[in-house]
CSV table of C-alpha atoms in Angstrom, one decimal:
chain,number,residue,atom,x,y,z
N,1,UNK,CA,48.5,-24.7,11.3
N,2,UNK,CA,49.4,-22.8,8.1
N,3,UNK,CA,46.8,-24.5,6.3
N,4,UNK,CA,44.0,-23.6,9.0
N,5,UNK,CA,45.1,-19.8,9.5
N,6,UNK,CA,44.5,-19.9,4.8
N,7,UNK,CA,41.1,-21.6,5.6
N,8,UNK,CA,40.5,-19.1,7.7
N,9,UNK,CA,41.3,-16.9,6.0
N,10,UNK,CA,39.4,-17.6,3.0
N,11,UNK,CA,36.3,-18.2,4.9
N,12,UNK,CA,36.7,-14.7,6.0
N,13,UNK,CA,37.0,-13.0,2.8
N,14,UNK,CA,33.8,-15.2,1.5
N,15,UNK,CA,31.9,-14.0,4.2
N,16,UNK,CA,32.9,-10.3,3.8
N,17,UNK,CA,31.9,-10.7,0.0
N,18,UNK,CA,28.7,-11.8,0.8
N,19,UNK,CA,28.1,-9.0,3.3
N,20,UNK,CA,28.8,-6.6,0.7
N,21,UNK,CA,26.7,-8.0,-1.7
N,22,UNK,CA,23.4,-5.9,-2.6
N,23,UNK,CA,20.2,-7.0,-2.1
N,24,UNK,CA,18.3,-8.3,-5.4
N,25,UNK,CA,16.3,-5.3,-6.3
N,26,UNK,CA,12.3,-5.1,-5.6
N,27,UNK,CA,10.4,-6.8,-8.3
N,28,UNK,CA,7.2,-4.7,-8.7
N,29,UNK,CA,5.6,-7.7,-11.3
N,30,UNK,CA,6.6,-10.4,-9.7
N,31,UNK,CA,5.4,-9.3,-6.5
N,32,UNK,CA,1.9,-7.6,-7.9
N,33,UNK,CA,1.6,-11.5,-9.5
N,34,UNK,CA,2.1,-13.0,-5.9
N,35,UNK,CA,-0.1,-10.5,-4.2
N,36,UNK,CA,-2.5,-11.1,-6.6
N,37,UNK,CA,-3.0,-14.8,-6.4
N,38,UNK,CA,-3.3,-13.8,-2.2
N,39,UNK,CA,-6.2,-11.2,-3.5
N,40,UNK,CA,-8.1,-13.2,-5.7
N,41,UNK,CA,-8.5,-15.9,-2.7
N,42,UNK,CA,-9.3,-13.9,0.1
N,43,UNK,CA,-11.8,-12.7,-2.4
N,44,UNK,CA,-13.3,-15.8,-3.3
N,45,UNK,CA,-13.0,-17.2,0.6
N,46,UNK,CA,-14.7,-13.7,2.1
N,47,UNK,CA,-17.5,-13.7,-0.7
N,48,UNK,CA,-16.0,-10.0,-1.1
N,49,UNK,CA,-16.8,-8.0,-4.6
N,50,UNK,CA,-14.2,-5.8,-5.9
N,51,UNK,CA,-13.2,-4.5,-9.5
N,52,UNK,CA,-9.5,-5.5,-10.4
N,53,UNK,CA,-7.9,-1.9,-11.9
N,54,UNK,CA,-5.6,-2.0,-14.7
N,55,UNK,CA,-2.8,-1.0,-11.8
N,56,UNK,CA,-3.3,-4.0,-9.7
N,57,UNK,CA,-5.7,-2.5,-7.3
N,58,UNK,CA,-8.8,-4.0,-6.7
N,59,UNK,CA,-11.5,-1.9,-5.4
N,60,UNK,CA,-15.4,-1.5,-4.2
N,61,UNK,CA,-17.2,1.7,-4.7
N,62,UNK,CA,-19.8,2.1,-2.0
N,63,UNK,CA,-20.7,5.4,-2.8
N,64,UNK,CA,-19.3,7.3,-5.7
N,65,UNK,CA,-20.2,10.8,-4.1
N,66,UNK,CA,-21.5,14.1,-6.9
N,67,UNK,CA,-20.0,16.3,-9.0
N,68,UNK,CA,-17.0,15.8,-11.3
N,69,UNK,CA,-13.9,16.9,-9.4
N,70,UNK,CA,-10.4,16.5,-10.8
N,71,UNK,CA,-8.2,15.7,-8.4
N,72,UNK,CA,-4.7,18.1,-8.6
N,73,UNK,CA,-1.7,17.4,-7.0
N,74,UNK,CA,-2.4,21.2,-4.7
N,75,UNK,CA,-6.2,20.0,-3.9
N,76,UNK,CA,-6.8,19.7,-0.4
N,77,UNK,CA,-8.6,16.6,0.5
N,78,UNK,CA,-10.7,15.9,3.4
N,79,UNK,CA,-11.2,12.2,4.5
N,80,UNK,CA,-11.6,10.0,6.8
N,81,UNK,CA,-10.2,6.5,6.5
N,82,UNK,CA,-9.7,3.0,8.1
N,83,UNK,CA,-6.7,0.9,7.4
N,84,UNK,CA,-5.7,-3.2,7.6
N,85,UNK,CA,-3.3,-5.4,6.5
N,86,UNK,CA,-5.3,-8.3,4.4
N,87,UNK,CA,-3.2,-10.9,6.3
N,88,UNK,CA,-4.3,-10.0,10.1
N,89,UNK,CA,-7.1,-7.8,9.6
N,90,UNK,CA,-5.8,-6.0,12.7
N,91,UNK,CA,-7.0,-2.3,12.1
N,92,UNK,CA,-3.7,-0.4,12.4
N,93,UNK,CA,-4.8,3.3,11.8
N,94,UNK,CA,-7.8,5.0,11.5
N,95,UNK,CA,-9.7,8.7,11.3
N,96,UNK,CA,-13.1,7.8,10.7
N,97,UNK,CA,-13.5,9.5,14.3
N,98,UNK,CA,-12.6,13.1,12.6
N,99,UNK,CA,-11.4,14.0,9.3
N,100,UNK,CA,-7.6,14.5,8.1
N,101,UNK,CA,-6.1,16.8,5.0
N,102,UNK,CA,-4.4,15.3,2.4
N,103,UNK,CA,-3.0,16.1,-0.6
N,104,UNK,CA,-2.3,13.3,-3.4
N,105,UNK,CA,1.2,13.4,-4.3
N,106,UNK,CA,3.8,11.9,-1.5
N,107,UNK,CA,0.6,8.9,-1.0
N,108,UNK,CA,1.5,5.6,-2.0
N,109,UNK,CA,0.1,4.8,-5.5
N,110,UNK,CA,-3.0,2.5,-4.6
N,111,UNK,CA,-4.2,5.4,-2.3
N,112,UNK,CA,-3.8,8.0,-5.5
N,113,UNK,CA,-5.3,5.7,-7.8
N,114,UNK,CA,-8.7,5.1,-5.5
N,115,UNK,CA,-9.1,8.9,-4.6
N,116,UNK,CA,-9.4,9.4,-7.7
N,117,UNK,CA,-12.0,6.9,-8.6
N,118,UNK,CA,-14.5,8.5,-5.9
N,119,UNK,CA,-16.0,11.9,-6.0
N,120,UNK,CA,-16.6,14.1,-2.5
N,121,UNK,CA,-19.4,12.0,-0.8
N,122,UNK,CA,-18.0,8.9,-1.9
N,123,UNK,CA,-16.5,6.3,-0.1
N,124,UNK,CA,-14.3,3.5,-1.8
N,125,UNK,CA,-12.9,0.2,0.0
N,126,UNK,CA,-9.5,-0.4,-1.7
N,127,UNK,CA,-7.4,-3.7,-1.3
N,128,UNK,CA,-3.7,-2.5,-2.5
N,129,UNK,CA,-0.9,-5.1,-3.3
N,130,UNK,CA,2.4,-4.3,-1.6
N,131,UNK,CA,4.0,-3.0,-4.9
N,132,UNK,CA,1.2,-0.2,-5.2
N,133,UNK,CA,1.7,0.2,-1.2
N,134,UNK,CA,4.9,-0.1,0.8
N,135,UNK,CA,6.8,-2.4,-1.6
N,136,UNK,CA,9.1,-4.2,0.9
N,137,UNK,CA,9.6,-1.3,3.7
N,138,UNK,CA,8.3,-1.4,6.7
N,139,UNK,CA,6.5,1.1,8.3
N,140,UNK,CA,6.8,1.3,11.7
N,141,UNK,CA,3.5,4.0,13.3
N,142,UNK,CA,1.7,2.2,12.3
N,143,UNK,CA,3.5,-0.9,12.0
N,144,UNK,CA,2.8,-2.6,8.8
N,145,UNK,CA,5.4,-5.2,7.8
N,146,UNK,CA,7.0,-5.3,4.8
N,147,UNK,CA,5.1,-6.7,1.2
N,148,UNK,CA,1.6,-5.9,3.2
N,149,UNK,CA,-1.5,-6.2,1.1
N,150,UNK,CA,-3.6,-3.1,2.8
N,151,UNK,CA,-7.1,-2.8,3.1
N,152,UNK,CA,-8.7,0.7,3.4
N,153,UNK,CA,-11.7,2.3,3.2
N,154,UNK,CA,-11.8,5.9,2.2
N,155,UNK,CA,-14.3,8.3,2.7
N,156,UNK,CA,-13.7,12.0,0.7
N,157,UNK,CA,-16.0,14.7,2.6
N,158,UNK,CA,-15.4,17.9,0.7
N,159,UNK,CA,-12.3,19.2,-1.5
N,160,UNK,CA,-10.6,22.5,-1.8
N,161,UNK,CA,-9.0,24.0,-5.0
N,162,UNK,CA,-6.0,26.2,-3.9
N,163,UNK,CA,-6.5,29.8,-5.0
């Protein structure tokens, strides 16, 4: 009885120290490496061009737009845009039906990084591995599961410079 009730016990106290133990931390490289494998087939299997960025993102320009706009942090951007996750291809969110405002800074870092690639007039397909996207949160309107690849297509229509 004694020797149950210590077994117990202990079996208790191991499961409580596992409870409290913290979850490994994200691994931006290791994940961008495994994304990046997933990429480069779906790629190859969909007969797909794209440019591989220096960040990770791969990208498509269809139309560069005019001009030479600098994006700032204040600019106001108006887009339109369609979004997937690579794995499904189930479009979760969309505004190619009117155009949104935006501004850069508070935008996951695959989204920054392909604004700026385009100019007004321009419209850009971006494929953006999870660690350039929502890392390993889910997000739940629209839901997008956790370590999504995303698929967008951007379109910028105009910008305005705060005065």
């Amino acid at each position: 009885m004694l020797k149950t009730r210590v077994l117990l016990g202990f079996v208790l106290m191991a499961a409580v120290f596992v409870a409290c133990e913290k979850p490994a931390p994200y691994d931006d490289k290791a994940q961008l490496e495994i994304d990046d494998a997933i990429i480069v087939k779906y790629l190859k299997d969909s007969s797909v061009t794209a440019v591989k960025h220096s960040s990770g993102l791969y990208y498509n320009i269809i139309s560069p737009g005019t001009g030479n706009v600098v994006y700032g942090d204040k600019d106001s951007i108006y887009a339109r845009y369609r979004l997937k996750v690579l794995k499904d291809t189930v479009l979760r969110d969309r505004s190619l039906d009117s155009t949104f405002v935006f501004l850069l800074p508070g935008y996951i870092e695959g989204w920054q990084t392909g604004t700026r690639l385009i100019q007004p007039g321009g419209a850009i397909r971006l494929i953006i591995p999870s660690a350039l996207g929502f890392k390993d949160r889910a997000v739940t309107s629209p839901v997008i599961p956790p370590n999504s690849i995303l698929d967008i297509t951007l379109e910028i229509d105009k910008i305005k410079h705060p005065k």
